[in-house]
């Protein structure tokens, strides 16, 4: 490894991350080691999503890519290691602690800093910029403290009405402050949108309660009585009272290192590089916002990532060059869609502009096309940017048909169906072309969106191109003759969601009626359990009612979990993990009497293994008599609600998490769903219950509860995402009622909540609209359905114990009910028994046969 | 594992049949297990009234569980799915139709033994000797 060359990357932002990721991805021979010297005390994070830090409050949620990248032996990440000088002759840089780092190749990725104009008072307490996690954290703290001190909403002002300014205004609103945007230019986002777009944007933003002042120059920030920011003064003589001011007046390249190292500087700053990202020194590259490429510095992530890829390619002997910056952008600011792409201002000679404006709905759209109206050059979309993903890659290609189809509201006119050229860029974050996505299907055998995402990285950063990726994948699959079928199985052409509504509307209650009406044949192991589950979700009748026993998997059929040797495990419900000593004793007694192996489950209850089919009723009789009930550990249904001990005992707890967990578990017990459901409740932000790894996680705050949705452990772990914040108990129940019921009605067979909400049209945002704003008008129905579930719950095991006919199913052999399965054999391990392995059976090791076990019941 | 006794002459098969239970004891599409001459047999009465019997041993798990699987059809073939790893077998021939990309346990054939069933006077009879 002695000939491994050393790369030093100065700067630890998103572009540095992309550089390291791409290098480790492509440098398969280990030619280079990479050391990243980051100024911030943390690994690179998603700065574009900075505002989400307000909602999530978790810096980890902003993590970029796979954290194991930093554990690679060829990668070193030095945090808090601001570089102070470069010695190009000695090939070495020196950090703030005086440590020298030698390099074979140096990459400058120092990014930008938030620039604020030299306004009087810009150094007062209460004046902030908006660039790093620390900036946001400080702003947050200040606003929270200030609002406590003032006893009224904090007055916020943002100077700068660009992209970052609107983000900051949104962040202030999130914090409960009022916000005013002060814009020097004549409209908001003047770099991205034209006058018409600016007007539409102003109307939409004002509707959200943000005040907008354009054509306004701020001349001074005056201190209030306590010496912190108190009012703004404007050039036109006006003024405004403020408590907090955020500067969002643009960024400037962090080029001081390059400057002192004697590298060429651009006219407006930035280290000058050629199209291969090299500076005049062949051993020094610059990438991202600090690089002045083709005459300018570009403050967008997509071109920065492209530069990182080019620098890596060049170091590995490739010949790629910078294609020119794609300055397209699609944003959701305060919930308002804004997109701008290509030649948005129609600077191309002879360009035509097609506009559509609906001031009432707050929509403004413009397409820029060539003088023959055939080729798309660019566009602006405000208020409804749904066409962005399809249009941006079309820049430079024929629009096909009537371009007006793209301007009118979706659905009113058919949009031209255009086949993208292979070279059209689809995912600009990761520079993935339409051709690469097609290749993932045709050459790499991907058959679904998830596969294509993993294969090409398309849509894995901002996700705005996902609808288009999905469409291309669908078209390509169709062409390859692979049918994308939603059919449940050969007996039903419908998807689970379609079948759910069909059954609901038709009010059919038995499998034979349902298959006769909606399917063909006699069913199978795929459609039967799915319909059994739908019927249980709809009517909450017993899983074994009517002809339903035969629909269920063995687990639901005998209400226990089958293990590898054909015996079952038994799990009584322990709501919230809170258990009476007498129930603990009873479980121990039963396990002893029946010779069952006991283990604590991950869901805070106790599992007893090795019970034979015919033993289940006598075990359950004892549990039910003592007041315990089925834990549904066997069902595609609510499993457990895990909790920490909460404020009743814990020094740190702020809410009664156990009480909440018990209430939730009793509310949703027995609820059948497309897949298992797990919930968690934590009593404070320390999150000891690991609630964000659950389908629904409830985490206590000082003011109430935050509800997170769509998490899971398992094969592809996912953190749940915030749905509502600081709500009271009643709202927790209402929101979860609707979320679960909506999931149950619309998910695919065996689809957990995380992929469901990811693949739901419009994602979690759309789900939020359905369940919080009632966008589909179904909330009353969802509420009523859940109320019916809660009212009609009965313990499944208790019901079976009272029914001799159902008890007859719990028989070992129809012609020898007193004989246990003779094939069972156990050995002892750590004081308990476990199934014997084949070797142990063959070698005649000391086996415990089941028939010798004494059963007292 | 399911060895079929070759000692019995197939001509006398009807004499080798064993009564296991009353037909009415069988619920449509819910299997039962029976012990026949020391062998575990899984018996299914389907919704069309037909009765089928196969070995109870699941070749892919080594556990005696097929009686507790879900019945169904693939095309016109009546099937049983193992409750452990969900392989699907024909009830007509015992052939494994869906392996779920798994191999059977060492020394066990992937296909099931099937046994002739007769229903006589309300009684269900299994003929082990007629198994294949």
Short mmCIF file of N, CA and C in Angstrom, two decimals, chain A residues 719-816:
data_model
loop_
_atom_site.label_atom_id
_atom_site.label_comp_id
_atom_site.label_asym_id
_atom_site.label_seq_id
_atom_site.Cartn_x
_atom_site.Cartn_y
_atom_site.Cartn_z
N UNK A 719 -36.05 5.21 9.93
CA UNK A 719 -36.52 6.06 11.01
C UNK A 719 -37.88 6.63 10.65
N UNK A 720 -38.78 6.67 11.62
CA UNK A 720 -40.08 7.27 11.36
C UNK A 720 -39.91 8.78 11.18
N UNK A 721 -40.86 9.40 10.45
CA UNK A 721 -40.78 10.80 10.08
C UNK A 721 -41.86 11.59 10.83
N UNK A 722 -41.53 12.81 11.21
CA UNK A 722 -42.46 13.61 12.01
C UNK A 722 -43.76 13.86 11.26
N UNK A 723 -44.88 13.61 11.94
CA UNK A 723 -46.18 13.88 11.34
C UNK A 723 -46.83 15.10 12.00
N UNK A 724 -46.91 15.10 13.33
CA UNK A 724 -47.42 16.29 14.02
C UNK A 724 -46.58 16.53 15.27
N UNK A 725 -46.63 17.75 15.76
CA UNK A 725 -45.73 18.19 16.81
C UNK A 725 -46.49 18.79 17.98
N UNK A 726 -46.02 18.52 19.19
CA UNK A 726 -46.55 19.16 20.39
C UNK A 726 -48.07 19.08 20.51
N UNK A 727 -48.63 17.90 20.29
CA UNK A 727 -50.08 17.77 20.34
C UNK A 727 -50.51 17.10 21.64
N UNK A 728 -51.79 17.25 22.00
CA UNK A 728 -52.29 16.65 23.24
C UNK A 728 -52.70 15.19 23.00
N UNK A 729 -53.08 14.51 24.08
CA UNK A 729 -53.41 13.09 23.99
C UNK A 729 -54.48 12.82 22.94
N UNK A 730 -55.54 13.62 22.98
CA UNK A 730 -56.66 13.39 22.07
C UNK A 730 -56.21 13.46 20.62
N UNK A 731 -55.34 14.44 20.33
CA UNK A 731 -54.86 14.57 18.96
C UNK A 731 -53.95 13.40 18.58
N UNK A 732 -53.15 12.93 19.54
CA UNK A 732 -52.32 11.75 19.27
C UNK A 732 -53.21 10.61 18.78
N UNK A 733 -54.30 10.36 19.54
CA UNK A 733 -55.19 9.26 19.17
C UNK A 733 -55.81 9.50 17.79
N UNK A 734 -56.28 10.71 17.58
CA UNK A 734 -57.00 11.00 16.33
C UNK A 734 -56.08 10.81 15.13
N UNK A 735 -54.88 11.36 15.25
CA UNK A 735 -53.95 11.29 14.13
C UNK A 735 -53.54 9.85 13.85
N UNK A 736 -53.27 9.09 14.91
CA UNK A 736 -52.85 7.70 14.70
C UNK A 736 -54.03 6.86 14.18
N UNK A 737 -55.23 7.11 14.72
CA UNK A 737 -56.43 6.41 14.22
C UNK A 737 -56.48 6.52 12.69
N UNK A 738 -56.36 7.75 12.21
CA UNK A 738 -56.54 7.98 10.78
C UNK A 738 -55.37 7.44 9.97
N UNK A 739 -54.17 7.65 10.51
CA UNK A 739 -52.98 7.16 9.78
C UNK A 739 -53.08 5.64 9.60
N UNK A 740 -53.38 4.93 10.68
CA UNK A 740 -53.42 3.47 10.62
C UNK A 740 -54.56 3.00 9.71
N UNK A 741 -55.72 3.62 9.85
CA UNK A 741 -56.86 3.17 9.07
C UNK A 741 -56.63 3.44 7.58
N UNK A 742 -56.02 4.58 7.28
CA UNK A 742 -55.75 4.91 5.88
C UNK A 742 -54.73 3.92 5.31
N UNK A 743 -53.73 3.60 6.11
CA UNK A 743 -52.73 2.59 5.71
C UNK A 743 -53.41 1.24 5.46
N UNK A 744 -54.25 0.83 6.40
CA UNK A 744 -54.91 -0.47 6.29
C UNK A 744 -55.75 -0.55 5.01
N UNK A 745 -56.36 0.56 4.65
CA UNK A 745 -57.23 0.54 3.47
C UNK A 745 -56.46 0.57 2.15
N UNK A 746 -55.28 1.19 2.15
CA UNK A 746 -54.67 1.46 0.84
C UNK A 746 -53.33 0.77 0.59
N UNK A 747 -52.77 0.08 1.58
CA UNK A 747 -51.45 -0.52 1.36
C UNK A 747 -51.57 -1.82 0.57
N UNK A 748 -50.45 -2.25 -0.01
CA UNK A 748 -50.41 -3.53 -0.70
C UNK A 748 -50.29 -4.66 0.30
N UNK A 749 -50.49 -5.88 -0.19
CA UNK A 749 -50.33 -7.07 0.64
C UNK A 749 -48.91 -7.09 1.19
N UNK A 750 -48.77 -7.28 2.49
CA UNK A 750 -47.47 -7.38 3.15
C UNK A 750 -46.58 -6.16 2.95
N UNK A 751 -47.21 -5.00 2.76
CA UNK A 751 -46.42 -3.77 2.63
C UNK A 751 -46.43 -3.04 3.96
N UNK A 752 -45.24 -2.79 4.51
CA UNK A 752 -45.20 -2.10 5.80
C UNK A 752 -45.40 -0.60 5.60
N UNK A 753 -45.52 0.12 6.72
CA UNK A 753 -45.87 1.54 6.60
C UNK A 753 -44.79 2.35 5.88
N UNK A 754 -43.51 2.02 6.08
CA UNK A 754 -42.44 2.84 5.49
C UNK A 754 -42.51 2.85 3.96
N UNK A 755 -42.50 1.67 3.30
CA UNK A 755 -42.63 1.71 1.84
C UNK A 755 -43.98 2.24 1.38
N UNK A 756 -45.02 2.01 2.20
CA UNK A 756 -46.34 2.53 1.81
C UNK A 756 -46.30 4.05 1.71
N UNK A 757 -45.77 4.70 2.75
CA UNK A 757 -45.82 6.17 2.70
C UNK A 757 -44.82 6.73 1.71
N UNK A 758 -43.75 5.95 1.43
CA UNK A 758 -42.79 6.41 0.43
C UNK A 758 -43.41 6.31 -0.97
N UNK A 759 -44.15 5.24 -1.22
CA UNK A 759 -44.68 5.04 -2.56
C UNK A 759 -46.05 5.68 -2.76
N UNK A 760 -46.66 6.13 -1.68
CA UNK A 760 -47.95 6.81 -1.81
C UNK A 760 -47.77 8.01 -2.72
N UNK A 761 -48.71 8.20 -3.64
CA UNK A 761 -48.65 9.35 -4.54
C UNK A 761 -48.51 10.63 -3.72
N UNK A 762 -47.37 11.35 -3.93
CA UNK A 762 -47.18 12.59 -3.18
C UNK A 762 -46.51 12.39 -1.82
N UNK A 763 -46.23 11.13 -1.47
CA UNK A 763 -45.48 10.86 -0.26
C UNK A 763 -46.22 11.23 1.02
N UNK A 764 -45.45 11.41 2.09
CA UNK A 764 -46.05 11.69 3.39
C UNK A 764 -46.83 13.00 3.37
N UNK A 765 -46.35 13.94 2.56
CA UNK A 765 -47.03 15.24 2.48
C UNK A 765 -48.50 15.02 2.09
N UNK A 766 -48.72 14.16 1.10
CA UNK A 766 -50.08 13.90 0.65
C UNK A 766 -50.87 13.15 1.72
N UNK A 767 -50.20 12.23 2.42
CA UNK A 767 -50.88 11.49 3.48
C UNK A 767 -51.29 12.47 4.58
N UNK A 768 -50.38 13.40 4.89
CA UNK A 768 -50.69 14.40 5.90
C UNK A 768 -51.94 15.19 5.50
N UNK A 769 -52.03 15.55 4.21
CA UNK A 769 -53.21 16.28 3.76
C UNK A 769 -54.48 15.45 3.92
N UNK A 770 -54.36 14.15 3.65
CA UNK A 770 -55.54 13.29 3.77
C UNK A 770 -56.01 13.22 5.22
N UNK A 771 -55.06 13.02 6.15
CA UNK A 771 -55.51 12.76 7.51
C UNK A 771 -55.60 14.00 8.38
N UNK A 772 -54.93 15.09 8.00
CA UNK A 772 -55.03 16.31 8.82
C UNK A 772 -55.94 17.35 8.19
N UNK A 773 -55.93 17.42 6.85
CA UNK A 773 -56.75 18.44 6.20
C UNK A 773 -57.94 17.83 5.48
N UNK A 774 -58.07 16.53 5.59
CA UNK A 774 -59.21 15.82 5.01
C UNK A 774 -59.34 16.09 3.50
N UNK A 775 -58.22 16.01 2.79
CA UNK A 775 -58.24 16.35 1.37
C UNK A 775 -59.08 15.37 0.54
N UNK A 776 -59.30 14.17 1.06
CA UNK A 776 -60.14 13.22 0.32
C UNK A 776 -61.55 13.14 0.89
N UNK A 777 -61.78 13.91 1.94
CA UNK A 777 -63.11 13.88 2.56
C UNK A 777 -63.45 12.55 3.19
N UNK A 778 -62.44 11.80 3.68
CA UNK A 778 -62.74 10.48 4.24
C UNK A 778 -62.47 10.41 5.74
N UNK A 779 -62.09 11.54 6.34
CA UNK A 779 -61.68 11.46 7.76
C UNK A 779 -62.80 10.96 8.67
N UNK A 780 -64.02 11.44 8.42
CA UNK A 780 -65.13 11.01 9.28
C UNK A 780 -65.30 9.50 9.17
N UNK A 781 -65.14 8.99 7.95
CA UNK A 781 -65.27 7.56 7.72
C UNK A 781 -64.16 6.78 8.43
N UNK A 782 -62.92 7.30 8.33
CA UNK A 782 -61.79 6.65 9.00
C UNK A 782 -62.01 6.65 10.51
N UNK A 783 -62.47 7.78 11.03
CA UNK A 783 -62.70 7.88 12.48
C UNK A 783 -63.76 6.89 12.94
N UNK A 784 -64.83 6.83 12.13
CA UNK A 784 -65.95 5.98 12.50
C UNK A 784 -65.51 4.51 12.46
N UNK A 785 -64.71 4.17 11.45
CA UNK A 785 -64.23 2.81 11.29
C UNK A 785 -63.36 2.40 12.50
N UNK A 786 -62.48 3.31 12.91
CA UNK A 786 -61.62 2.98 14.04
C UNK A 786 -62.44 2.89 15.33
N UNK A 787 -63.42 3.79 15.47
CA UNK A 787 -64.26 3.74 16.67
C UNK A 787 -64.98 2.40 16.76
N UNK A 788 -65.42 1.90 15.60
CA UNK A 788 -66.12 0.62 15.58
C UNK A 788 -65.16 -0.50 15.99
N UNK A 789 -63.93 -0.40 15.51
CA UNK A 789 -62.94 -1.41 15.90
C UNK A 789 -62.78 -1.43 17.42
N UNK A 790 -62.60 -0.26 17.99
CA UNK A 790 -62.33 -0.17 19.42
C UNK A 790 -63.52 -0.70 20.22
N UNK A 791 -64.74 -0.35 19.77
CA UNK A 791 -65.95 -0.77 20.49
C UNK A 791 -66.19 -2.26 20.43
N UNK A 792 -65.80 -2.90 19.33
CA UNK A 792 -66.18 -4.29 19.15
C UNK A 792 -65.07 -5.26 19.50
N UNK A 793 -63.96 -4.75 20.03
CA UNK A 793 -62.84 -5.65 20.34
C UNK A 793 -63.27 -6.71 21.36
N UNK A 794 -62.89 -7.96 21.08
CA UNK A 794 -63.01 -8.98 22.11
C UNK A 794 -61.78 -9.88 22.02
N UNK A 795 -61.40 -10.47 23.14
CA UNK A 795 -60.21 -11.30 23.15
C UNK A 795 -60.46 -12.57 22.34
N UNK A 796 -59.64 -12.81 21.34
CA UNK A 796 -59.83 -13.96 20.45
C UNK A 796 -59.74 -15.29 21.19
N UNK A 797 -58.78 -15.35 22.15
CA UNK A 797 -58.61 -16.63 22.83
C UNK A 797 -59.77 -16.94 23.77
N UNK A 798 -60.25 -15.91 24.44
CA UNK A 798 -61.38 -16.12 25.34
C UNK A 798 -62.56 -16.67 24.54
N UNK A 799 -62.80 -16.09 23.35
CA UNK A 799 -63.92 -16.52 22.52
C UNK A 799 -63.77 -17.98 22.10
N UNK A 800 -62.55 -18.40 21.77
CA UNK A 800 -62.34 -19.78 21.33
C UNK A 800 -62.55 -20.76 22.48
N UNK A 801 -62.08 -20.37 23.66
CA UNK A 801 -62.21 -21.27 24.80
C UNK A 801 -63.67 -21.58 25.12
N UNK A 802 -64.56 -20.66 24.69
CA UNK A 802 -65.99 -20.87 24.96
C UNK A 802 -66.69 -21.59 23.82
N UNK A 803 -65.96 -22.08 22.83
CA UNK A 803 -66.58 -22.62 21.62
C UNK A 803 -66.04 -24.02 21.32
N UNK A 804 -66.80 -25.06 21.68
CA UNK A 804 -66.30 -26.44 21.52
C UNK A 804 -65.93 -26.77 20.06
N UNK A 805 -66.67 -26.19 19.12
CA UNK A 805 -66.39 -26.52 17.73
C UNK A 805 -65.00 -26.04 17.32
N UNK A 806 -64.68 -24.81 17.72
CA UNK A 806 -63.36 -24.29 17.37
C UNK A 806 -62.26 -25.00 18.16
N UNK A 807 -62.58 -25.41 19.38
CA UNK A 807 -61.58 -26.12 20.19
C UNK A 807 -61.17 -27.43 19.53
N UNK A 808 -62.10 -28.02 18.75
CA UNK A 808 -61.82 -29.31 18.11
C UNK A 808 -60.65 -29.20 17.13
N UNK A 809 -60.37 -27.98 16.66
CA UNK A 809 -59.25 -27.80 15.74
C UNK A 809 -57.91 -28.04 16.43
N UNK A 810 -57.90 -27.96 17.76
CA UNK A 810 -56.64 -28.08 18.48
C UNK A 810 -56.38 -29.52 18.89
N UNK A 811 -56.24 -30.36 17.84
CA UNK A 811 -56.10 -31.79 18.06
C UNK A 811 -54.84 -32.25 17.35
N UNK A 812 -54.02 -33.09 18.01
CA UNK A 812 -52.78 -33.54 17.35
C UNK A 812 -53.13 -34.45 16.17
N UNK A 813 -53.88 -35.53 16.44
CA UNK A 813 -54.25 -36.44 15.36
C UNK A 813 -55.74 -36.74 15.45
N UNK A 814 -56.39 -36.66 14.31
CA UNK A 814 -57.84 -36.81 14.31
C UNK A 814 -58.23 -38.21 14.82
N UNK A 815 -57.33 -39.18 14.61
CA UNK A 815 -57.66 -40.54 15.05
C UNK A 815 -56.89 -40.95 16.30
N UNK A 816 -56.07 -40.03 16.86
CA UNK A 816 -55.32 -40.36 18.07
C UNK A 816 -55.08 -39.08 18.86
#
